[in-house]
Each structure stands twice: as C-alpha cells, then as structure tokens.
mmCIF file of N, CA, C and O in Angstrom:
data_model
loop_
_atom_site.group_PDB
_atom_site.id
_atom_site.type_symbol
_atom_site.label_atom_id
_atom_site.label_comp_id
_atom_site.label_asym_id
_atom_site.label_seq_id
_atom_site.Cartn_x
_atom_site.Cartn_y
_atom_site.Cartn_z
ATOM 1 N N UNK A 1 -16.482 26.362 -29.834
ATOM 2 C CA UNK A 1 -15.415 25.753 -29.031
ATOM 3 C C UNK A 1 -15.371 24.246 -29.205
ATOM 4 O O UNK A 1 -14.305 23.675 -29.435
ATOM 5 N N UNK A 2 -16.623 23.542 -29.087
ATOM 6 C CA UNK A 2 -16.912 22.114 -29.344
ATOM 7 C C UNK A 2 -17.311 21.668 -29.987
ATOM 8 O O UNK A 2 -17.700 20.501 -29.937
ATOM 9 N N UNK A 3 -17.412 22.711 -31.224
ATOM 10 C CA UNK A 3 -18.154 22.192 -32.860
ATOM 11 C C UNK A 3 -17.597 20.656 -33.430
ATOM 12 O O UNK A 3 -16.447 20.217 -33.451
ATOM 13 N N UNK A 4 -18.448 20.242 -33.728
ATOM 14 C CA UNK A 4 -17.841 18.667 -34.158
ATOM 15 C C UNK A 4 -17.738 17.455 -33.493
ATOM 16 O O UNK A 4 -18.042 16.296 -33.776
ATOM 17 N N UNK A 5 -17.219 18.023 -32.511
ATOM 18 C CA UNK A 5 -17.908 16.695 -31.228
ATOM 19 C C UNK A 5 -18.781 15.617 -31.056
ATOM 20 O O UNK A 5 -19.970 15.829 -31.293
ATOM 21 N N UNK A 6 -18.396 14.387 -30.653
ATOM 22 C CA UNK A 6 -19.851 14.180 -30.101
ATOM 23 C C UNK A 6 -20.002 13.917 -28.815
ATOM 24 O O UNK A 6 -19.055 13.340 -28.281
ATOM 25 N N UNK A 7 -20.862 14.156 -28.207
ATOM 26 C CA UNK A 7 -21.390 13.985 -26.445
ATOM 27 C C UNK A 7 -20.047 13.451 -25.460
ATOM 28 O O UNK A 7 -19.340 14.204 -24.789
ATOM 29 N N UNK A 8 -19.939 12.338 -25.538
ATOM 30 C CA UNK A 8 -18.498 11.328 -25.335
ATOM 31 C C UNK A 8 -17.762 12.592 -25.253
ATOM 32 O O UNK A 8 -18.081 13.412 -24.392
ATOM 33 N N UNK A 9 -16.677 12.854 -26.181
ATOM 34 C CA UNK A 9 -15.849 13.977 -26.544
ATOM 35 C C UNK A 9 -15.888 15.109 -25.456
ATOM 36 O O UNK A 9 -14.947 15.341 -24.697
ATOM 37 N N UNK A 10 -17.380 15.956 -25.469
ATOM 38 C CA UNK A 10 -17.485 17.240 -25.013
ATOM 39 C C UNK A 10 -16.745 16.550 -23.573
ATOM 40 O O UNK A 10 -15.671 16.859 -23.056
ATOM 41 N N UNK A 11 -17.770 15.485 -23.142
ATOM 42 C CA UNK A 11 -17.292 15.002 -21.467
ATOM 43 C C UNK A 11 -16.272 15.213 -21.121
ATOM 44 O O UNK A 11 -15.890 16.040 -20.293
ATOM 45 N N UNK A 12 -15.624 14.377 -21.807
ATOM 46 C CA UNK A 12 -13.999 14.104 -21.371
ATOM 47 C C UNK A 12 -13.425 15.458 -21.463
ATOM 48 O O UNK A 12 -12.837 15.660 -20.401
ATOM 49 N N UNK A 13 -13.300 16.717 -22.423
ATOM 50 C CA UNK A 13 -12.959 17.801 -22.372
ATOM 51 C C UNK A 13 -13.149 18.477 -21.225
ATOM 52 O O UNK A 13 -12.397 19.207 -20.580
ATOM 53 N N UNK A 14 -14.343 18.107 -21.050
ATOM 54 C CA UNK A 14 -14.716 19.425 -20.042
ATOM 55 C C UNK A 14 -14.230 18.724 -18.397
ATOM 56 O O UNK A 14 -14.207 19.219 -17.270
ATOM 57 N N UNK A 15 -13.894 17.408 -18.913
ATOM 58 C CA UNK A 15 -13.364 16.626 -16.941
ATOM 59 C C UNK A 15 -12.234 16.818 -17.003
ATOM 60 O O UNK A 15 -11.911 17.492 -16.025
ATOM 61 N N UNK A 16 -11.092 16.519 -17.857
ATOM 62 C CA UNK A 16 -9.777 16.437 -18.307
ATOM 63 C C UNK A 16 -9.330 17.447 -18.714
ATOM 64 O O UNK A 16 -8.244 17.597 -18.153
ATOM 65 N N UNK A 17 -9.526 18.262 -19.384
ATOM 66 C CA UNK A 17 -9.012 19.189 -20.102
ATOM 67 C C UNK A 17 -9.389 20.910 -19.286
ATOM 68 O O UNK A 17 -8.852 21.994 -19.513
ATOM 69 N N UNK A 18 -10.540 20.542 -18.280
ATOM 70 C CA UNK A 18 -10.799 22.250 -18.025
ATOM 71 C C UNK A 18 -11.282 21.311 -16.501
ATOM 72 O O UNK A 18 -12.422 21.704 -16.252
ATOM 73 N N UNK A 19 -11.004 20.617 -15.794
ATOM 74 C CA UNK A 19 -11.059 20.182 -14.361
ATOM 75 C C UNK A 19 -12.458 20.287 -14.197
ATOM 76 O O UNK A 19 -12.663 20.319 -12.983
ATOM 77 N N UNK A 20 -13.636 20.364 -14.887
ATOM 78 C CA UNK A 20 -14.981 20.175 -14.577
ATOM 79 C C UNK A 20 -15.358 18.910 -14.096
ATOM 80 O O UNK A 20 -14.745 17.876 -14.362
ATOM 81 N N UNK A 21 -16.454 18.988 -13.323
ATOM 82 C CA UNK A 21 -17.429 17.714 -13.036
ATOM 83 C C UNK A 21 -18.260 17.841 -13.323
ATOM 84 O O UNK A 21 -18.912 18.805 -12.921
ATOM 85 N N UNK A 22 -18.853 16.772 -14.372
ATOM 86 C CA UNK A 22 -20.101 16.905 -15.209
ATOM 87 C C UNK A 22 -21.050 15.703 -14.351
ATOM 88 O O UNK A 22 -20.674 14.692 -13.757
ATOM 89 N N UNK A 23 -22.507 16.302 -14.568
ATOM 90 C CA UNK A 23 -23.272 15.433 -13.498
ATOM 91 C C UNK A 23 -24.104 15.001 -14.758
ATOM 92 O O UNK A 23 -24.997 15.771 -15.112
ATOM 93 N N UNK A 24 -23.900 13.845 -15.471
ATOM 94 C CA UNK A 24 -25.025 13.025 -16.080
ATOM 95 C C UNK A 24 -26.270 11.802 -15.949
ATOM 96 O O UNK A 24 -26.077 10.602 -15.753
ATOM 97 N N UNK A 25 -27.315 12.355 -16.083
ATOM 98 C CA UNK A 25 -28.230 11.607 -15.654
ATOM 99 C C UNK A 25 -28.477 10.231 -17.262
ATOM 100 O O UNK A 25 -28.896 10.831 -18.253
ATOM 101 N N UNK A 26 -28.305 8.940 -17.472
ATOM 102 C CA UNK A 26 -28.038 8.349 -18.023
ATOM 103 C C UNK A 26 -28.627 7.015 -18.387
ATOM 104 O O UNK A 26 -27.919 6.268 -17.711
ATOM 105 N N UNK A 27 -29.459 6.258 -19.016
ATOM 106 C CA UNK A 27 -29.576 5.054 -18.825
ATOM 107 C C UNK A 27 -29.094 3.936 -19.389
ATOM 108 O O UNK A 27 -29.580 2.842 -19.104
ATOM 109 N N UNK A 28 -27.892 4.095 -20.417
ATOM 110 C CA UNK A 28 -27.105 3.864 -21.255
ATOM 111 C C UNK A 28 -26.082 3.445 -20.342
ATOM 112 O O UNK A 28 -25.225 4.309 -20.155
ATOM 113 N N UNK A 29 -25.896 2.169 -19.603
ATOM 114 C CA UNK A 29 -25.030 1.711 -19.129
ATOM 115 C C UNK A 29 -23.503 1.456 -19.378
ATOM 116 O O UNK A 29 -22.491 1.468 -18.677
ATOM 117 N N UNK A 30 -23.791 1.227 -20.655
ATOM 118 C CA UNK A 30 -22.262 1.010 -22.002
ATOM 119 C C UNK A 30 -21.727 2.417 -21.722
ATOM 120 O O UNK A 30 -21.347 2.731 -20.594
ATOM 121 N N UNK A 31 -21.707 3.084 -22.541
ATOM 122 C CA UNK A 31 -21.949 4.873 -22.266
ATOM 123 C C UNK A 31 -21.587 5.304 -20.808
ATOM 124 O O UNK A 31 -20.584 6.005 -20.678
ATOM 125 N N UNK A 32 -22.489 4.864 -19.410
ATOM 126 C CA UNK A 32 -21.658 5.319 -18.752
ATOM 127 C C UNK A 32 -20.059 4.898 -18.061
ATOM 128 O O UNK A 32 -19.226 5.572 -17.455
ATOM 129 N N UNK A 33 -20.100 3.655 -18.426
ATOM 130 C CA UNK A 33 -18.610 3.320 -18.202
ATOM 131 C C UNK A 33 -17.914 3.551 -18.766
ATOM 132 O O UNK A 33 -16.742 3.306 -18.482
ATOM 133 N N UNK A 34 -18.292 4.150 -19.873
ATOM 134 C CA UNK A 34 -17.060 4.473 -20.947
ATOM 135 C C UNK A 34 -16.387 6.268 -20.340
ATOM 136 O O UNK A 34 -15.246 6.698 -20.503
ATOM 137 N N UNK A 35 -17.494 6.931 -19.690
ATOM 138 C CA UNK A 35 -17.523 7.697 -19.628
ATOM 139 C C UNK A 35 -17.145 8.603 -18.153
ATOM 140 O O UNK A 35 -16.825 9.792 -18.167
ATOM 141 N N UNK A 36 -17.238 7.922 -17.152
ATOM 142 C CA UNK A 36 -17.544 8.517 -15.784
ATOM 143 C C UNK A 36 -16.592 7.609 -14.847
ATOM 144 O O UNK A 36 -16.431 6.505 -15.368
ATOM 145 N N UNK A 37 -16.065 7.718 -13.891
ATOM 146 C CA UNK A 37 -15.486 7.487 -12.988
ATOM 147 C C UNK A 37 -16.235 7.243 -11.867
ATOM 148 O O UNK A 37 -15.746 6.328 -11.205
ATOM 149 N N UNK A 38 -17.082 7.638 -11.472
ATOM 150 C CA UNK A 38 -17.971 7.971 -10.230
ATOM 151 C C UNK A 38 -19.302 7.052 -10.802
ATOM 152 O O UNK A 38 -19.335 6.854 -12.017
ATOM 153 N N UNK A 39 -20.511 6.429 -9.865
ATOM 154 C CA UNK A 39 -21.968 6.220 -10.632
ATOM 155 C C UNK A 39 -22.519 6.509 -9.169
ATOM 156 O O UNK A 39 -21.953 6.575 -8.078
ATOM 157 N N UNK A 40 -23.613 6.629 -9.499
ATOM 158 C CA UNK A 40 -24.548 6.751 -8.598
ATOM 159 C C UNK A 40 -25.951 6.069 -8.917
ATOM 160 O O UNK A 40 -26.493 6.726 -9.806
ATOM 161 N N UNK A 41 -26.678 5.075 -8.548
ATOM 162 C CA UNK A 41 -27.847 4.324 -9.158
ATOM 163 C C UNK A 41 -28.974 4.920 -8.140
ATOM 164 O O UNK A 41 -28.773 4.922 -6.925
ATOM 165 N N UNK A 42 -29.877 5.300 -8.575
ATOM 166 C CA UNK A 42 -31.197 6.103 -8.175
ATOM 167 C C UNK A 42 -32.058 4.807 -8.314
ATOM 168 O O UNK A 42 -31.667 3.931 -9.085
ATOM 169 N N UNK A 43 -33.413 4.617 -7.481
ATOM 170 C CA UNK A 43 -34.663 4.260 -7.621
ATOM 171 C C UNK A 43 -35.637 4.974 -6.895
ATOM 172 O O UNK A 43 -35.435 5.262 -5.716
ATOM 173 N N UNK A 44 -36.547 5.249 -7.411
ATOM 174 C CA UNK A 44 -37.581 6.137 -7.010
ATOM 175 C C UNK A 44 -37.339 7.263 -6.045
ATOM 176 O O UNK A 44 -37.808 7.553 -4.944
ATOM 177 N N UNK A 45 -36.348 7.853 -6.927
ATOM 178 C CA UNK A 45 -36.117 9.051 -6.560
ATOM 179 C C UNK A 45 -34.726 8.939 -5.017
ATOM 180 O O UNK A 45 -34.233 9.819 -4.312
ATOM 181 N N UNK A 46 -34.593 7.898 -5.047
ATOM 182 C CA UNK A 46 -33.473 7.702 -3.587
ATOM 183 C C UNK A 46 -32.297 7.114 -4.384
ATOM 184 O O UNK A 46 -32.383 6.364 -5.357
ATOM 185 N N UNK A 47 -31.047 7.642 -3.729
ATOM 186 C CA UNK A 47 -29.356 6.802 -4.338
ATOM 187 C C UNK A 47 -29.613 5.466 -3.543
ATOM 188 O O UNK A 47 -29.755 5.425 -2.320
ATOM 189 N N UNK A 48 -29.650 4.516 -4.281
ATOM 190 C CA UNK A 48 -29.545 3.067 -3.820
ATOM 191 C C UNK A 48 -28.299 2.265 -3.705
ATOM 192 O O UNK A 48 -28.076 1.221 -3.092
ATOM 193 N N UNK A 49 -27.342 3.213 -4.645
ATOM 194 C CA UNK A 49 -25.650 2.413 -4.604
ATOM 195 C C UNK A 49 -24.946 3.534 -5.685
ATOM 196 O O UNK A 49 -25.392 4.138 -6.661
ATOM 197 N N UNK A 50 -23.820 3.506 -5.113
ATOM 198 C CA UNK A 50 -22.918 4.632 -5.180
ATOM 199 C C UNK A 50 -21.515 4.383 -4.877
ATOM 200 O O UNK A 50 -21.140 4.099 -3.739
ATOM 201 N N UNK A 51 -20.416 4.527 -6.286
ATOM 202 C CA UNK A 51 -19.340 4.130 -6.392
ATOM 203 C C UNK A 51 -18.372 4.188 -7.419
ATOM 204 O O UNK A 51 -18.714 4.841 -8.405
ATOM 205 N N UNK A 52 -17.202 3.649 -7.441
ATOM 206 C CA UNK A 52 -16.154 3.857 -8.515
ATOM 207 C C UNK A 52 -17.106 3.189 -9.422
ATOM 208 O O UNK A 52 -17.815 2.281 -8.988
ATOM 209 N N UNK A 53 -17.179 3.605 -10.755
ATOM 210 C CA UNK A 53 -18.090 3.199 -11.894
ATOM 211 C C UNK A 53 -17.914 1.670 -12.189
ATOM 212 O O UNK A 53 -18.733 0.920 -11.658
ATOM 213 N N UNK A 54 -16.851 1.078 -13.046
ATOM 214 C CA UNK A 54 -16.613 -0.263 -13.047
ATOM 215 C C UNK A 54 -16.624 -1.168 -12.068
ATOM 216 O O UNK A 54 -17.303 -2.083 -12.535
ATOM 217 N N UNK A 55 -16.332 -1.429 -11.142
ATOM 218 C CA UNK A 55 -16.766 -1.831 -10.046
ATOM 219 C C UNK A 55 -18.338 -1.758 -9.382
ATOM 220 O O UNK A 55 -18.751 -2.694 -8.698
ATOM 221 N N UNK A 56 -18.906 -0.934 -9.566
ATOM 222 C CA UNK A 56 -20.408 -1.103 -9.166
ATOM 223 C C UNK A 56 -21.130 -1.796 -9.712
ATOM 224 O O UNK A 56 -22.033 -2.540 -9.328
ATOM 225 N N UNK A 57 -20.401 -1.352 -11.401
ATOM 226 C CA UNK A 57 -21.526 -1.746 -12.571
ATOM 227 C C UNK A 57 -21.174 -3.687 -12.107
ATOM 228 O O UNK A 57 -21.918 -4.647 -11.907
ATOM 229 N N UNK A 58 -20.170 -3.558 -12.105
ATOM 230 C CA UNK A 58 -19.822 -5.271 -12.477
ATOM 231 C C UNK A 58 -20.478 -6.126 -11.209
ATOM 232 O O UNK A 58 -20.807 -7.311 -11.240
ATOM 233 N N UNK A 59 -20.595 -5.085 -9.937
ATOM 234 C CA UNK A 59 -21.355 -5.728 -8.584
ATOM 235 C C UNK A 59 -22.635 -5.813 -9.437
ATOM 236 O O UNK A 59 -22.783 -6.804 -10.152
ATOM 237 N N UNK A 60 -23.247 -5.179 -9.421
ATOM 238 C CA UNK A 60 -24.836 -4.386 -9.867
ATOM 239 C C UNK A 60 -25.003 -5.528 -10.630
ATOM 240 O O UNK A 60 -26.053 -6.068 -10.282
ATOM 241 N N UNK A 61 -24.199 -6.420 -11.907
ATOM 242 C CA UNK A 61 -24.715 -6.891 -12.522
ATOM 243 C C UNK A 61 -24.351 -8.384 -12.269
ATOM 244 O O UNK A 61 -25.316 -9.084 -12.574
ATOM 245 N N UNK A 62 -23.229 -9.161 -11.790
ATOM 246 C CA UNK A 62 -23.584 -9.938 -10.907
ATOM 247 C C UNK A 62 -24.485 -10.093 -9.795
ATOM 248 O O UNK A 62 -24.941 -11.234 -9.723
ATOM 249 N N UNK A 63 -24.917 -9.226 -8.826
ATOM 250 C CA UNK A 63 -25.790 -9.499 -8.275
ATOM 251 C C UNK A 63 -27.403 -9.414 -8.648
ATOM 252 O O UNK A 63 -28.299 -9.733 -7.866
ATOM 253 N N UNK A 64 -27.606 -8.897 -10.062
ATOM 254 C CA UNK A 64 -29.102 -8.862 -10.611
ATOM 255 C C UNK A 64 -28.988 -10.332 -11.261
ATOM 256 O O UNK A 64 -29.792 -11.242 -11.058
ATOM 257 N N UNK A 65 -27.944 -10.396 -12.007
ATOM 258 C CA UNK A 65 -27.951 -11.724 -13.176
ATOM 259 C C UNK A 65 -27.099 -12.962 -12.892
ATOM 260 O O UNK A 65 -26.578 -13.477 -13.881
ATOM 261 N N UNK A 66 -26.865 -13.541 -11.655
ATOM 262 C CA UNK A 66 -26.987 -14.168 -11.086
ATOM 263 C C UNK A 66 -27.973 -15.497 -11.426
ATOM 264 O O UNK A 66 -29.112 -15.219 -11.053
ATOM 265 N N UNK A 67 -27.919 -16.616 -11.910
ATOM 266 C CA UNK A 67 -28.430 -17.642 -11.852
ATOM 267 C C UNK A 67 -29.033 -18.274 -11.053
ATOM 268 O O UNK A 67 -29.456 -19.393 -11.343
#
C-alpha cells in the first residue's frame, strides 16, 4: 500500500488521506514540525507543555535560548 515511501509520506497519508491520528514519539525537532499539528514535550516521564506544534516549538525555544 505504502511501498516507496518515506516515514514523512506514510504520516501525512495516514492523517489526511484515511483521518488517522498517528502518535509519534520523536526527538527530531525539524521533523516534528514538518510533520504534526499537535506536540506534546515529556520530561521524566511527565507532559511538561502541550500545544499547536509551531507555536510551542517557537515558545520552547525562545524561552530556552534566550540570552
């Protein structure tokens, strides 16, 4: 069905194309914005922040890298 693909690809098929929600666990930050709508950031085992993807990421990383 998804011969040829790569990872990226299958996603979007299976969110867009057949109404699935795919739950990826990820540390590839690039990757997940390209990819997900939703994030959820875990530390030791607890959700620490949770949100529309671009928007978190761009909080998340102003507030770590911050001067």
């Amino acid at each position: 069905l998804m011969m040829g693909l790569n990872i990226e690809q299958v996603i979007f098929k299976l969110n867009r194309e057949l109404g699935l929600t795919v739950i990826l666990v990820e540390h590839n930050v690039r990757f997940v914005r390209e990819v997900s709508h939703r994030f959820a950031m875990m530390k030791k085992g607890w959700i620490v922040a949770e949100g529309e993807t671009s928007k978190l990421i761009d909080d998340l990383v102003r507030k770590h890298m911050t001067v």
